[in-house]
Amino acid sequence: MVPRFTDLTAPQIAALPADTVAVLPLGAIEQHGPHLPVSTDYVTATEAAEAAVRAVAEAGSAPVVLLPGLAYTKSDEHHWSAGTVWLSWDTLMRTLVDIGRSLSTSGITRLLFVNGHGGNSALGQVACREIRIKFGLRTFFAHLSVPADQGGRTSAEHEYGMGVHGGHGETSLMLHLRPELVHMEHARRNVPEGLREYQHIGFGKPVSFGWTSADFGPDGHVGDPTGATAEHGKAIFEAAVGRLAEVIVEAHRFTTPA
């Protein structure tokens, strides 16, 4: 059973154990190329968060409650495309901080964001500090896996660390979670191999750069989804859920060393 915030009454929420971890999935509604649905980031974040919360609750490892996922976030790198519904950075910042304020009124002291969209990362980390300063919550920001454009590893060597959007990993995940929504007949390789000539600037390199998905062609994805499989997606998903479950337990007992 998944302990859901929305299933509880106000008195039940007020009576939650001290240091209960509230888990908030952050997704996105944005184009993911011609082969994946615009809900990709929302699906992966909410499914992984739910599975991790279930695992922790059933094991009794830590008190935890699942908040409804936030679908609309900062997706302006895909602003040019049909299907992208995005919030400005300041709207999302205010939204996250307001959620933190509301949770503090409910007696929640620990908030874990589970992020499924790389475009939320920098702003989410700032929001964590704002909520900590203004309302005293312990705040945490976790990814399903570190995005490739932020130094994480992609799941396919032939993407050269550039499977940042709609590539092998995300397509595999969706083949596992929502295969009926994946259109592999439209999948094609779109890896910007010209970036490999730069030593310092690029995805996963020391110097980042401003980009939109339209910079890499009209299809909107960046990576190579052609070899994606549901089996690989299952392995990615289960590993992510296992890590998130461990993160929830750590977030419950986390304290800043004196």
PDB file of N, CA, C and O in Angstrom, residues 36 44 154-156 159 163 166-175 224-225 228-229 232-233 236:
ATOM      1  N   LEU A  36       8.066   9.417 -28.500  1.00  0.00           N
ATOM      2  CA  LEU A  36       7.676   9.320 -27.094  1.00  0.00           C
ATOM      3  C   LEU A  36       6.573  10.324 -26.772  1.00  0.00           C
ATOM      4  O   LEU A  36       6.518  11.406 -27.350  1.00  0.00           O
ATOM      5  N   THR A  44       7.742   8.790 -15.673  1.00  0.00           N
ATOM      6  CA  THR A  44       8.905   8.152 -15.040  1.00  0.00           C
ATOM      7  C   THR A  44       9.092   8.635 -13.603  1.00  0.00           C
ATOM      8  O   THR A  44       9.385   7.840 -12.703  1.00  0.00           O
ATOM      9  N   THR A 154      25.025   8.169 -19.635  1.00  0.00           N
ATOM     10  CA  THR A 154      23.922   7.630 -20.410  1.00  0.00           C
ATOM     11  C   THR A 154      24.050   6.118 -20.467  1.00  0.00           C
ATOM     12  O   THR A 154      25.120   5.558 -20.232  1.00  0.00           O
ATOM     13  N   SER A 155      22.959   5.467 -20.799  1.00  0.00           N
ATOM     14  CA  SER A 155      22.941   4.008 -20.734  1.00  0.00           C
ATOM     15  C   SER A 155      23.457   3.349 -22.002  1.00  0.00           C
ATOM     16  O   SER A 155      23.479   2.137 -22.088  1.00  0.00           O
ATOM     17  N   ALA A 156      23.855   4.148 -22.998  1.00  0.00           N
ATOM     18  CA  ALA A 156      24.352   3.569 -24.244  1.00  0.00           C
ATOM     19  C   ALA A 156      25.660   4.252 -24.629  1.00  0.00           C
ATOM     20  O   ALA A 156      25.708   5.464 -24.808  1.00  0.00           O
ATOM     21  N   GLU A 159      25.960   6.714 -27.594  1.00  0.00           N
ATOM     22  CA  GLU A 159      25.429   8.078 -27.523  1.00  0.00           C
ATOM     23  C   GLU A 159      26.505   9.071 -27.077  1.00  0.00           C
ATOM     24  O   GLU A 159      26.270  10.281 -27.088  1.00  0.00           O
ATOM     25  N   GLY A 163      22.924  11.308 -24.710  1.00  0.00           N
ATOM     26  CA  GLY A 163      21.543  10.859 -24.754  1.00  0.00           C
ATOM     27  C   GLY A 163      20.726  11.615 -23.725  1.00  0.00           C
ATOM     28  O   GLY A 163      20.228  11.038 -22.759  1.00  0.00           O
ATOM     29  N   GLY A 166      15.022  11.945 -24.760  1.00  0.00           N
ATOM     30  CA  GLY A 166      14.362  11.029 -25.684  1.00  0.00           C
ATOM     31  C   GLY A 166      15.290  10.020 -26.319  1.00  0.00           C
ATOM     32  O   GLY A 166      14.988   9.473 -27.384  1.00  0.00           O
ATOM     33  N   GLY A 167      16.400   9.748 -25.655  1.00  0.00           N
ATOM     34  CA  GLY A 167      17.369   8.814 -26.192  1.00  0.00           C
ATOM     35  C   GLY A 167      17.147   7.388 -25.727  1.00  0.00           C
ATOM     36  O   GLY A 167      16.025   6.975 -25.408  1.00  0.00           O
ATOM     37  N   HIS A 168      18.239   6.637 -25.639  1.00  0.00           N
ATOM     38  CA  HIS A 168      18.169   5.214 -25.337  1.00  0.00           C
ATOM     39  C   HIS A 168      17.541   4.945 -23.971  1.00  0.00           C
ATOM     40  O   HIS A 168      16.663   4.079 -23.831  1.00  0.00           O
ATOM     41  N   GLY A 169      17.982   5.684 -22.953  1.00  0.00           N
ATOM     42  CA  GLY A 169      17.509   5.425 -21.596  1.00  0.00           C
ATOM     43  C   GLY A 169      16.040   5.737 -21.409  1.00  0.00           C
ATOM     44  O   GLY A 169      15.273   4.901 -20.914  1.00  0.00           O
ATOM     45  N   GLU A 170      15.626   6.938 -21.787  1.00  0.00           N
ATOM     46  CA  GLU A 170      14.225   7.327 -21.603  1.00  0.00           C
ATOM     47  C   GLU A 170      13.293   6.451 -22.436  1.00  0.00           C
ATOM     48  O   GLU A 170      12.195   6.090 -21.985  1.00  0.00           O
ATOM     49  N   THR A 171      13.714   6.141 -23.633  1.00  0.00           N
ATOM     50  CA  THR A 171      12.869   5.300 -24.484  1.00  0.00           C
ATOM     51  C   THR A 171      12.736   3.901 -23.896  1.00  0.00           C
ATOM     52  O   THR A 171      11.641   3.319 -23.890  1.00  0.00           O
ATOM     53  N   SER A 172      13.818   3.376 -23.364  1.00  0.00           N
ATOM     54  CA  SER A 172      13.753   2.069 -22.710  1.00  0.00           C
ATOM     55  C   SER A 172      12.824   2.101 -21.507  1.00  0.00           C
ATOM     56  O   SER A 172      12.014   1.180 -21.293  1.00  0.00           O
ATOM     57  N   LEU A 173      12.927   3.161 -20.705  1.00  0.00           N
ATOM     58  CA  LEU A 173      12.039   3.298 -19.550  1.00  0.00           C
ATOM     59  C   LEU A 173      10.571   3.285 -19.971  1.00  0.00           C
ATOM     60  O   LEU A 173       9.741   2.611 -19.354  1.00  0.00           O
ATOM     61  N   MET A 174      10.251   4.028 -21.010  1.00  0.00           N
ATOM     62  CA  MET A 174       8.860   4.098 -21.438  1.00  0.00           C
ATOM     63  C   MET A 174       8.393   2.802 -22.096  1.00  0.00           C
ATOM     64  O   MET A 174       7.214   2.442 -22.008  1.00  0.00           O
ATOM     65  N   LEU A 175       9.309   2.077 -22.734  1.00  0.00           N
ATOM     66  CA  LEU A 175       8.943   0.763 -23.250  1.00  0.00           C
ATOM     67  C   LEU A 175       8.586  -0.188 -22.121  1.00  0.00           C
ATOM     68  O   LEU A 175       7.756  -1.090 -22.287  1.00  0.00           O
ATOM     69  N   ASP A 224      19.984   8.439 -29.097  1.00  0.00           N
ATOM     70  CA  ASP A 224      19.719   7.365 -30.050  1.00  0.00           C
ATOM     71  C   ASP A 224      18.769   6.347 -29.442  1.00  0.00           C
ATOM     72  O   ASP A 224      19.183   5.433 -28.720  1.00  0.00           O
ATOM     73  N   PRO A 225      17.477   6.476 -29.728  1.00  0.00           N
ATOM     74  CA  PRO A 225      16.500   5.564 -29.151  1.00  0.00           C
ATOM     75  C   PRO A 225      16.346   4.248 -29.905  1.00  0.00           C
ATOM     76  O   PRO A 225      15.600   3.370 -29.467  1.00  0.00           O
ATOM     77  N   ALA A 228      16.639   0.868 -28.034  1.00  0.00           N
ATOM     78  CA  ALA A 228      16.005   0.790 -26.714  1.00  0.00           C
ATOM     79  C   ALA A 228      15.179  -0.489 -26.578  1.00  0.00           C
ATOM     80  O   ALA A 228      14.589  -0.970 -27.551  1.00  0.00           O
ATOM     81  N   THR A 229      15.136  -1.032 -25.353  1.00  0.00           N
ATOM     82  CA  THR A 229      14.356  -2.241 -25.082  1.00  0.00           C
ATOM     83  C   THR A 229      13.642  -2.122 -23.745  1.00  0.00           C
ATOM     84  O   THR A 229      14.105  -1.434 -22.832  1.00  0.00           O
ATOM     85  N   HIS A 232      15.854  -3.413 -20.854  1.00  0.00           N
ATOM     86  CA  HIS A 232      16.800  -2.436 -20.322  1.00  0.00           C
ATOM     87  C   HIS A 232      16.067  -1.387 -19.485  1.00  0.00           C
ATOM     88  O   HIS A 232      16.560  -0.965 -18.432  1.00  0.00           O
ATOM     89  N   GLY A 233      14.889  -0.993 -19.932  1.00  0.00           N
ATOM     90  CA  GLY A 233      14.097  -0.041 -19.168  1.00  0.00           C
ATOM     91  C   GLY A 233      13.726  -0.576 -17.803  1.00  0.00           C
ATOM     92  O   GLY A 233      13.740   0.163 -16.805  1.00  0.00           O
ATOM     93  N   ILE A 236      16.765  -0.251 -15.574  1.00  0.00           N
ATOM     94  CA  ILE A 236      16.957   1.146 -15.174  1.00  0.00           C
ATOM     95  C   ILE A 236      15.961   1.521 -14.089  1.00  0.00           C
ATOM     96  O   ILE A 236      16.309   2.141 -13.075  1.00  0.00           O
TER      97      ILE A 236
END
